[in-house]
Coordinates of C-alpha atoms in Angstrom, one line a residue:
M23 CA 38.0 26.8 -10.5
E24 CA 40.6 29.6 -10.2
V25 CA 41.3 30.7 -6.6
V26 CA 40.6 34.5 -6.1
T27 CA 43.0 35.7 -3.4
K28 CA 42.2 39.3 -3.1
I29 CA 39.4 41.9 -3.4
T30 CA 40.6 45.1 -5.1
N31 CA 38.9 48.5 -5.3
V32 CA 37.2 47.4 -8.5
E33 CA 35.6 44.3 -6.9
F34 CA 34.7 46.2 -3.7
G35 CA 32.9 48.9 -5.7
K36 CA 31.0 46.3 -7.6
M37 CA 30.1 44.5 -4.4
I38 CA 28.7 47.7 -2.7
N39 CA 26.8 48.8 -5.7
A40 CA 25.4 45.3 -6.4
A41 CA 24.2 45.2 -2.8
A42 CA 22.4 48.5 -3.1
S43 CA 20.8 47.4 -6.4
A44 CA 19.8 44.0 -4.9
L45 CA 18.2 45.7 -1.9
Q46 CA 16.2 48.0 -4.2
D47 CA 15.0 45.0 -6.2
N48 CA 13.9 43.2 -3.1
A49 CA 12.7 46.2 -1.0
E50 CA 9.0 45.3 -1.2
K51 CA 9.7 41.6 -0.4
I52 CA 11.5 42.8 2.8
N53 CA 8.8 45.3 3.6
K54 CA 6.2 42.5 3.6
L55 CA 8.1 40.6 6.4
N56 CA 7.0 43.3 8.9
V57 CA 5.7 41.5 12.0
F58 CA 2.7 43.7 12.2
P59 CA 0.4 43.2 9.2
V60 CA 0.1 47.0 8.7
P61 CA 0.9 48.9 5.6
D62 CA 3.8 50.9 7.0
G63 CA 6.3 48.1 7.0
D64 CA 9.4 49.9 5.6
T65 CA 12.5 47.8 6.6
G66 CA 13.2 47.1 2.9
T67 CA 12.8 50.8 1.9
N68 CA 15.0 52.0 4.8
M69 CA 17.8 49.5 4.1
T70 CA 17.6 50.3 0.4
L71 CA 18.0 54.0 0.9
S72 CA 20.7 53.5 3.6
M73 CA 22.8 51.3 1.3
A74 CA 22.2 53.6 -1.7
S75 CA 23.8 56.4 0.4
G76 CA 26.7 54.2 1.2
A77 CA 27.2 53.3 -2.4
E78 CA 27.2 56.9 -3.4
Y79 CA 29.9 57.8 -1.0
E80 CA 32.0 54.8 -2.1
R81 CA 31.7 55.9 -5.8
D82 CA 32.7 59.4 -4.9
E83 CA 35.8 58.4 -2.9
V84 CA 39.0 59.2 -4.9
D85 CA 41.3 57.1 -2.7
T86 CA 41.3 53.6 -4.1
R87 CA 42.7 51.8 -1.1
L88 CA 40.2 49.4 0.4
G89 CA 40.4 51.0 3.8
A90 CA 39.5 54.3 2.4
L91 CA 36.6 52.9 0.3
A92 CA 35.3 51.0 3.2
K93 CA 35.4 54.1 5.4
A94 CA 33.6 56.1 2.7
T95 CA 30.9 53.4 2.5
S96 CA 30.5 53.5 6.2
K97 CA 30.2 57.3 6.3
G98 CA 27.6 57.2 3.6
L99 CA 25.6 54.6 5.4
L100 CA 25.9 56.5 8.7
M101 CA 24.6 59.7 7.1
G102 CA 21.9 58.0 5.1
A103 CA 20.8 55.5 7.8
R104 CA 17.0 55.3 8.1
G105 CA 15.1 53.3 10.6
N106 CA 16.6 50.9 13.1
S107 CA 17.4 48.4 10.3
G108 CA 19.3 51.0 8.4
V109 CA 21.2 52.1 11.5
I110 CA 22.3 48.6 12.4
L111 CA 23.4 48.0 8.7
S112 CA 25.5 51.2 9.0
Q113 CA 27.0 49.9 12.2
I114 CA 27.9 46.6 10.5
F115 CA 29.8 48.6 7.8
R116 CA 31.3 50.8 10.5
G117 CA 32.8 47.8 12.2
F118 CA 33.9 46.4 8.8
A119 CA 35.6 49.7 7.9
T120 CA 37.4 49.9 11.3
A121 CA 38.7 46.4 10.9
V122 CA 40.1 47.0 7.4
K123 CA 41.2 50.6 7.7
D124 CA 44.9 49.9 6.9
E125 CA 44.3 47.6 4.0
D126 CA 45.1 48.3 0.3
V127 CA 43.2 45.2 -0.8
L128 CA 41.3 42.5 1.1
T129 CA 42.5 38.9 1.5
S130 CA 40.4 36.1 2.7
R131 CA 41.7 36.8 6.2
T132 CA 41.1 40.6 6.2
F133 CA 37.7 40.2 4.5
A134 CA 36.7 37.8 7.3
N135 CA 38.1 40.3 9.9
G136 CA 35.9 43.0 8.4
L137 CA 32.8 40.9 8.8
M138 CA 33.8 39.9 12.4
G139 CA 34.3 43.6 13.1
G140 CA 30.9 44.4 11.7
A141 CA 29.2 41.8 13.9
E142 CA 31.0 43.1 17.0
T143 CA 30.2 46.7 16.4
A144 CA 26.5 46.0 15.6
Y145 CA 26.0 44.1 18.8
K146 CA 27.6 47.0 20.8
A147 CA 25.3 49.5 19.1
V148 CA 22.2 47.9 20.5
M149 CA 21.5 48.4 24.2
K150 CA 19.7 45.1 24.6
P151 CA 20.7 42.8 21.7
T152 CA 17.9 40.4 20.7
E153 CA 18.6 37.1 19.0
G154 CA 16.5 36.2 16.0
T155 CA 17.3 39.5 14.3
I156 CA 19.8 40.9 11.9
L157 CA 22.3 40.6 14.8
T158 CA 22.1 36.8 14.7
V159 CA 22.5 36.8 11.0
I160 CA 25.7 38.9 10.9
R161 CA 27.2 37.0 13.8
E162 CA 26.7 33.6 12.2
A163 CA 27.9 34.9 8.8
A164 CA 31.0 36.4 10.3
T165 CA 31.8 33.3 12.3
A166 CA 31.5 31.1 9.2
A167 CA 33.7 33.6 7.2
N168 CA 36.3 33.6 10.0
N169 CA 36.5 29.7 10.1
T170 CA 36.7 29.5 6.4
A171 CA 39.5 32.1 6.2
K172 CA 41.6 29.9 8.6
E173 CA 41.7 27.2 5.9
S174 CA 41.4 29.0 2.6
E175 CA 43.0 32.0 0.8
D176 CA 40.0 32.2 -1.6
V177 CA 37.8 35.2 -0.9
V178 CA 35.1 33.6 -2.9
M179 CA 34.9 30.7 -0.5
V180 CA 34.8 33.2 2.4
A181 CA 32.0 35.1 0.8
K182 CA 30.1 31.9 0.1
A183 CA 30.5 30.7 3.7
A184 CA 29.2 34.0 5.0
Y185 CA 26.2 33.9 2.6
D186 CA 25.4 30.3 3.3
A187 CA 25.6 30.8 7.1
A188 CA 23.5 33.9 6.8
E189 CA 20.7 32.0 5.1
V190 CA 20.8 29.3 7.7
A191 CA 20.7 31.9 10.5
L192 CA 17.8 33.7 8.8
A193 CA 15.8 30.5 8.7
S194 CA 16.4 30.0 12.4
T195 CA 15.1 33.5 13.4
P196 CA 11.6 32.3 14.0
D197 CA 12.9 29.7 16.5
L198 CA 14.8 32.4 18.4
L199 CA 12.1 35.1 18.4
P200 CA 8.7 33.7 19.2
V201 CA 6.7 36.5 17.6
L202 CA 8.3 35.7 14.2
K203 CA 7.2 32.1 14.5
E204 CA 3.7 33.1 15.6
V205 CA 3.1 35.3 12.5
G206 CA 5.0 33.0 10.1
V207 CA 7.8 35.3 8.9
V208 CA 11.6 35.5 9.2
D209 CA 13.3 38.7 10.5
S210 CA 13.1 41.5 7.9
G211 CA 16.4 43.1 8.7
G212 CA 18.1 39.7 8.6
Q213 CA 16.6 39.1 5.2
G214 CA 18.0 42.4 4.0
L215 CA 21.5 41.4 5.2
V216 CA 21.3 38.0 3.5
I217 CA 20.5 39.9 0.2
V218 CA 23.6 42.1 0.8
L219 CA 25.9 39.1 1.4
E220 CA 24.4 37.3 -1.6
A221 CA 25.3 40.2 -3.8
F222 CA 28.8 40.2 -2.4
Y223 CA 29.2 36.5 -3.2
G224 CA 27.6 37.0 -6.7
V225 CA 30.1 39.6 -7.6
L226 CA 33.2 37.7 -6.3
S227 CA 32.1 34.4 -7.9
G228 CA 31.4 36.1 -11.3
Q229 CA 27.8 35.1 -11.3
E230 CA 25.3 37.1 -13.2
I231 CA 23.2 39.2 -10.8
N232 CA 19.7 39.3 -12.2
H233 CA 17.2 42.0 -11.4
D234 CA 13.6 41.3 -12.2
T235 CA 12.8 44.9 -13.3
V236 CA 14.2 48.3 -13.4
D237 CA 12.2 49.9 -10.5
N238 CA 12.0 53.5 -11.6
A239 CA 10.2 54.7 -8.4
G240 CA 12.9 53.2 -6.2
L241 CA 15.6 54.6 -8.4
E242 CA 14.2 58.0 -8.2
A243 CA 14.1 57.8 -4.4
M244 CA 17.8 56.8 -4.4
I245 CA 18.6 59.7 -6.7
K246 CA 16.7 62.1 -4.5
E247 CA 18.7 60.8 -1.5
M248 CA 21.9 61.3 -3.4
H249 CA 21.2 64.9 -4.2
N250 CA 20.1 65.5 -0.6
T251 CA 23.4 64.3 0.8
G252 CA 25.5 65.4 -2.1
V253 CA 25.5 68.5 -4.3
Q254 CA 22.9 70.4 -2.3
G255 CA 25.4 70.9 0.4
E256 CA 27.6 72.9 -1.9
L257 CA 26.3 76.5 -1.9
N258 CA 29.0 77.7 -4.3
P259 CA 27.9 76.6 -7.9
E260 CA 31.6 76.8 -9.1
S261 CA 32.6 74.2 -6.6
I262 CA 30.5 71.5 -8.4
K263 CA 32.9 69.3 -10.3
Y264 CA 30.4 67.7 -12.6
G265 CA 27.6 70.1 -13.4
Y266 CA 25.0 68.2 -15.4
C267 CA 22.7 65.7 -13.7
T268 CA 22.2 63.3 -16.6
E269 CA 19.7 60.4 -16.9
M270 CA 18.8 58.0 -19.6
M271 CA 16.8 54.9 -20.2
V272 CA 18.0 52.6 -23.0
D273 CA 16.0 49.8 -24.7
L274 CA 18.8 47.3 -25.2
G275 CA 19.5 45.6 -28.5
V276 CA 17.2 47.6 -30.7
G277 CA 17.3 50.7 -32.9
T278 CA 19.3 51.9 -35.8
T279 CA 22.4 52.9 -33.7
Y280 CA 22.7 49.6 -31.9
D281 CA 26.0 47.9 -32.6
T282 CA 27.3 46.5 -29.2
D283 CA 25.8 43.8 -27.0
F284 CA 25.3 45.0 -23.4
D285 CA 27.9 44.0 -20.8
Y286 CA 27.4 45.6 -17.4
D287 CA 31.1 46.0 -16.5
T288 CA 32.0 47.5 -19.9
F289 CA 29.0 49.8 -19.9
Y290 CA 29.6 50.9 -16.3
A291 CA 33.3 51.4 -16.6
Y292 CA 33.0 54.0 -19.5
L293 CA 30.4 56.0 -17.7
A294 CA 32.5 56.0 -14.5
E295 CA 35.2 57.8 -16.4
L296 CA 32.7 60.6 -17.3
G297 CA 31.6 61.6 -13.9
D298 CA 30.4 60.6 -10.4
S299 CA 27.2 59.7 -8.5
L300 CA 26.8 56.9 -11.1
L301 CA 23.9 54.5 -10.8
V302 CA 23.3 51.8 -13.4
I303 CA 20.4 49.3 -13.1
N304 CA 19.4 46.9 -15.8
D305 CA 17.4 43.9 -16.6
D306 CA 17.5 41.9 -19.9
E307 CA 15.6 44.6 -21.9
V308 CA 16.4 48.0 -20.5
V309 CA 19.1 49.9 -18.6
K310 CA 18.5 53.0 -16.5
V311 CA 21.4 55.4 -15.9
H312 CA 21.9 58.4 -13.5
V313 CA 25.3 60.2 -13.6
H314 CA 26.7 63.6 -12.8
T315 CA 29.0 64.6 -15.7
E316 CA 30.4 67.5 -17.8
H317 CA 29.5 65.7 -21.0
P318 CA 25.8 64.6 -21.3
G319 CA 26.2 64.1 -25.0
K320 CA 28.8 61.4 -24.5
V321 CA 26.5 59.6 -22.1
F322 CA 23.7 59.5 -24.6
E323 CA 26.1 58.5 -27.4
W324 CA 27.3 55.7 -25.3
G325 CA 23.7 54.5 -24.6
L326 CA 23.0 54.6 -28.4
K327 CA 25.6 52.0 -29.0
F328 CA 23.7 49.5 -26.9
G329 CA 20.2 50.3 -28.1
A330 CA 17.5 53.0 -28.5
L331 CA 17.0 55.9 -26.1
R332 CA 13.6 55.8 -24.6
K333 CA 14.0 58.7 -22.2
T334 CA 16.7 61.3 -21.5
K335 CA 17.0 64.1 -19.0
V336 CA 19.6 66.8 -18.3
D337 CA 19.6 69.3 -15.4
N338 CA 22.2 72.1 -15.0
M339 CA 23.0 71.7 -11.3
R340 CA 25.1 74.9 -11.3
N341 CA 22.1 76.9 -12.3
Q342 CA 20.0 75.1 -9.8
Q343 CA 22.5 75.7 -7.1
A344 CA 22.8 79.3 -7.9
E345 CA 19.1 79.7 -7.3
A346 CA 19.4 77.7 -4.1
S347 CA 22.2 79.9 -2.9
K348 CA 20.1 83.0 -3.5
E349 CA 17.2 81.5 -1.6
A350 CA 19.5 80.4 1.2
E351 CA 21.1 83.9 1.5
T352 CA 17.6 85.5 1.6
A353 CA 16.5 83.0 4.3
K354 CA 19.7 83.7 6.3
K355 CA 19.0 87.4 6.3
N356 CA 15.6 86.8 7.6
E357 CA 16.7 84.6 10.4
Q358 CA 16.9 85.9 14.0
S359 CA 20.4 86.9 14.8
V360 CA 20.1 85.8 18.4
Q361 CA 20.8 82.1 19.1
I362 CA 17.8 80.3 20.6
E363 CA 18.3 78.6 23.9
R364 CA 16.5 75.3 23.2
A365 CA 14.9 73.6 20.2
I366 CA 12.2 71.0 20.5
I367 CA 12.2 68.7 17.5
A368 CA 9.1 66.5 16.8
I369 CA 9.1 63.9 14.1
A370 CA 5.7 63.3 12.7
T371 CA 3.6 62.9 9.5
G372 CA 0.3 64.5 8.6
T373 CA -0.3 68.3 8.4
G374 CA -2.7 68.3 11.3
V375 CA -0.5 66.3 13.6
Q376 CA 2.5 68.5 12.8
N377 CA 0.4 71.6 13.6
L378 CA -0.6 70.0 16.9
F379 CA 3.0 69.6 17.8
Q380 CA 3.8 73.2 16.7
S381 CA 1.0 74.6 18.7
S382 CA 2.1 72.6 21.7
G383 CA 5.6 74.0 21.7
A384 CA 7.7 72.2 19.2
N385 CA 9.6 74.7 17.0
I386 CA 11.0 72.2 14.5
I387 CA 9.1 69.5 12.7
I388 CA 10.7 66.7 10.7
D389 CA 8.3 65.1 8.3
A390 CA 8.1 61.3 8.8
T391 CA 6.3 60.3 5.6
Q392 CA 9.6 58.5 5.0
A393 CA 11.7 57.7 8.0
P394 CA 14.2 60.5 8.5
S395 CA 17.9 59.6 8.0
T396 CA 20.6 60.4 10.5
A397 CA 21.7 63.3 8.3
D398 CA 18.1 64.7 8.3
I399 CA 18.1 64.8 12.1
V400 CA 21.6 66.3 12.2
E401 CA 20.6 69.0 9.7
A402 CA 17.5 69.9 11.8
I403 CA 19.7 70.2 14.9
Q404 CA 22.3 72.3 13.2
K405 CA 19.8 74.6 11.4
S406 CA 18.0 75.2 14.7
G407 CA 21.0 77.2 16.0
A408 CA 19.9 76.1 19.5
K409 CA 22.2 75.7 22.4
E410 CA 20.4 72.5 23.4
V411 CA 17.9 70.2 21.8
I412 CA 15.0 67.9 22.8
I413 CA 14.0 65.3 20.2
M414 CA 10.7 63.4 20.2
P415 CA 10.9 60.6 17.6
N416 CA 7.3 59.4 18.1
D417 CA 8.2 56.1 16.6
S418 CA 10.6 53.5 18.0
N419 CA 11.9 52.8 14.5
I420 CA 13.6 56.3 14.6
F421 CA 15.3 55.9 18.0
M422 CA 18.6 54.6 16.7
A423 CA 18.9 57.3 13.9
A424 CA 18.2 59.9 16.6
E425 CA 20.9 58.4 18.8
Q426 CA 23.4 58.5 16.0
A427 CA 22.5 62.1 15.2
K428 CA 23.0 63.0 18.9
D429 CA 26.5 61.6 18.8
M430 CA 27.4 63.7 15.7
V431 CA 26.5 67.2 17.0
D432 CA 28.3 69.4 19.5
V433 CA 25.3 70.6 21.5
P434 CA 23.5 68.8 24.4
V435 CA 20.7 66.6 23.1
E436 CA 18.0 64.7 25.0
I437 CA 15.9 62.1 23.2
I438 CA 12.5 61.5 24.7
K439 CA 11.7 58.0 23.6
T440 CA 8.1 58.6 22.5
R441 CA 6.8 55.6 20.5
T442 CA 3.5 57.1 19.4
I443 CA 2.0 60.4 18.4
P444 CA -0.2 60.5 21.6
Q445 CA 2.9 59.9 23.8
G446 CA 4.7 62.7 22.0
L447 CA 1.9 65.2 22.4
T448 CA 1.3 64.3 26.1
A449 CA 5.1 64.5 26.8
L450 CA 5.1 68.0 25.4
L451 CA 1.9 69.3 26.8
V452 CA 2.1 67.8 30.3
G453 CA 5.8 67.2 30.9
Y454 CA 7.6 70.1 29.3
N455 CA 8.5 73.2 31.4
P456 CA 10.4 75.9 29.5
D457 CA 11.9 77.2 32.7
A458 CA 13.4 73.8 33.7
D459 CA 16.8 72.6 32.6
L460 CA 17.3 70.0 29.9
T461 CA 17.8 67.0 32.2
T462 CA 14.8 67.9 34.3
N463 CA 12.6 68.2 31.2
A464 CA 13.9 64.8 29.9
T465 CA 12.7 63.2 33.2
T466 CA 9.3 64.9 33.5
M467 CA 8.5 64.4 29.8
T468 CA 9.4 60.7 30.0
E469 CA 7.2 60.4 33.1
A470 CA 4.3 62.2 31.4
M471 CA 4.3 60.0 28.3
G472 CA 3.8 57.0 30.6
N473 CA 0.5 58.4 31.7
V474 CA -1.2 58.1 28.3
K475 CA -2.6 55.0 26.6
S476 CA -2.1 55.0 22.8
G477 CA -4.4 53.4 20.3
S478 CA -4.6 53.4 16.5
V479 CA -6.7 51.8 13.8
T480 CA -5.6 50.7 10.4
T481 CA -6.2 47.9 7.8
S482 CA -4.3 44.6 7.8
V483 CA -2.3 43.8 4.6
R484 CA -2.0 40.0 5.2
D485 CA -3.4 37.0 7.0
T486 CA -1.7 36.2 10.3
T487 CA -2.2 35.2 13.9
M488 CA -1.0 37.3 16.8
K489 CA -1.4 36.3 20.5
G490 CA -4.3 34.1 19.6
L491 CA -6.1 36.7 17.5
T492 CA -6.8 35.6 13.9
I493 CA -6.3 38.4 11.4
H494 CA -7.3 38.4 7.8
S495 CA -6.0 40.6 5.0
G496 CA -8.4 43.6 4.7
D497 CA -9.5 43.4 8.3
A498 CA -9.7 46.7 10.3
I499 CA -7.3 46.2 13.2
G500 CA -7.0 48.1 16.5
I501 CA -3.6 48.5 18.1
F502 CA -3.3 49.2 21.9
D503 CA 0.1 50.2 23.2
G504 CA 1.9 48.2 20.6
D505 CA -0.3 45.1 20.5
I506 CA -3.0 44.2 18.0
V507 CA -6.1 43.6 20.2
V508 CA -8.9 44.0 17.7
S509 CA -9.7 42.6 14.2
E510 CA -12.9 43.4 12.4
P511 CA -13.8 42.1 8.9
D512 CA -14.5 44.1 5.8
A513 CA -12.2 47.0 6.9
N514 CA -14.9 48.3 9.3
I515 CA -12.9 51.1 10.9
L516 CA -15.8 52.3 13.1
E517 CA -16.4 48.9 14.6
A518 CA -12.7 48.3 15.1
A519 CA -12.3 51.7 16.8
E520 CA -15.3 51.1 19.0
A521 CA -14.0 47.7 20.1
L522 CA -10.6 49.3 20.7
L523 CA -12.0 52.0 22.9
K524 CA -13.8 49.5 25.0
K525 CA -10.5 47.7 25.7
M526 CA -8.7 51.0 26.4
L527 CA -11.1 52.8 28.8
T528 CA -11.2 52.2 32.5
E529 CA -13.1 53.9 35.4
E530 CA -10.1 56.0 36.2
D531 CA -9.8 57.6 32.8
E532 CA -10.8 61.3 32.4
M533 CA -9.9 62.3 28.8
V534 CA -10.0 60.9 25.3
T535 CA -8.4 62.5 22.3
I536 CA -9.4 61.3 18.9
I537 CA -7.2 62.4 15.9
Y538 CA -8.6 61.5 12.6
G539 CA -6.4 60.9 9.6
A540 CA -6.4 61.3 5.8
D541 CA -8.5 58.1 5.5
G542 CA -10.8 59.2 8.3
D543 CA -13.2 62.1 8.7
E544 CA -14.9 64.3 11.3
K545 CA -18.1 62.2 11.1
L546 CA -16.2 59.1 12.1
A547 CA -14.6 61.0 15.0
N548 CA -18.0 62.2 16.2
Q549 CA -19.4 58.7 16.1
L550 CA -16.5 57.6 18.3
S551 CA -17.1 60.5 20.6
E552 CA -20.7 59.1 21.0
V553 CA -19.3 55.7 21.8
V554 CA -17.2 57.2 24.6
A555 CA -20.2 59.0 26.0
D556 CA -22.2 55.8 26.0
L557 CA -19.4 54.0 27.9
D558 CA -18.8 56.8 30.4
D559 CA -20.4 60.3 30.0
D560 CA -18.0 61.8 32.5
I561 CA -15.1 61.4 30.2
D562 CA -14.2 64.5 28.1
V563 CA -13.5 64.0 24.4
D564 CA -11.3 66.2 22.2
I565 CA -11.4 65.8 18.4
Q566 CA -8.5 66.9 16.2
K567 CA -7.8 66.7 12.5
G568 CA -4.4 65.0 12.0
D569 CA -4.3 64.2 8.3
Q570 CA -2.0 61.3 9.1
P571 CA -1.7 58.6 6.4
I572 CA -2.3 54.8 6.9
Y573 CA -4.0 55.3 10.3
P574 CA -7.5 56.7 10.0
I575 CA -7.8 57.0 13.7
Y576 CA -5.3 57.7 16.6
I577 CA -6.7 57.5 20.1
A578 CA -5.1 58.9 23.3
V579 CA -6.6 58.0 26.7
E580 CA -5.6 59.7 29.9

């Protein structure tokens, strides 16, 4: 077998895009590894969108030196990072980019150095590193790569060593993190990293990378993310280099115009010459393309050589941007000319919940239907025009993206580490004082959120056991301050919520707030209010409409 001694810009681009595509193909598999058997496991989705942003920046980088391409990938991942898994992935590539910043190509030695740099930076990014996570996987992969590079000049061998070690490390995560063993899963972030390293090895070894299906929904999410971080930032339509957003789906090997068998590299290379923001995903029967170009016709003609066009779409981005510019200018004229002193940013989902935060004093709401990226939070801070900012993530999975955003802006920012919606609302209502300074508010809001007990009810998506509690798929489960403490069969939300209330309430409690979601209703909330009265008629009950997805009921006890 021929020894491959270097990774050029061509191979690196294929590696990054293959990793993005592989994560997309496996996003749902990764999501299902969520420790909690709840339907909001999104590690796979977050890693997919984070990597897609990195791949976009890599494709758009004009400097073909490896150091520059790695830096572009790192920047894309940083801006697109969603959830803690996406942030840690961005830190791995940040360390990789720093280690190879002066390289024109990568050798086995410098490739291994990049992985070692990635592991070091990722560990430093986490305040209290936990073994049995993605951190363990990158450390073991980097160590194996480093040891192999001492003996071999073959980058393929280094990539294989990293991938093999990552798989072994992933399999060990349940032994290092007891909760993983208890519920019978490996670490989801670690699984995502194994998929990235597998894609790297597949490209370098010349193996065919198979994708089970073309996931159009996932692709559309990636394309939306591209546009959010790309052309929409250009308010001058004339500054758009490639003006037509062009998409096509081709049924391969059929039709009257078909005269060329599909080869991914050949197909991709021609389209890469026609524009940027190129995304090509295929299986054995169909290929889906997204590209920004000046020549949509050439894109379609190219597709016709390989099969029959099933679907085409062209949008004139210059026209779209001209309209956006008009709207932006109008909005700007309507803005207050006086800079506000302080912005309070709440991250939440559900119209009712968002309204509760606004009525409680938050002046900016970031929708959390999909975990916001670093860039989303940075944009909210910058658009606020405030001299200082308070952020309430209301979800521990958003903490790291918020921290990254804080480091990227030039105004003081305090992050109140609220893990739940009840904590966020209590921190704002009880702990916030508009006349106090930023640091004092951070202290009082953090103290206030510690005085509320948070509960929620949802439906389990798989069988598992947690802390001795047997849970079946379809059970209604009650979560109390981060632990599943109730499981009721047949998705009986009322019984689960009643059992949860009994575990949450004590004699010292004075107030219960019930927030019903999109899958709940006021009748259910009133029934729970009666349960509270039966338990202790001295406790006041407040019912609010939250409209939140996934969780029919939120409960706050104070």
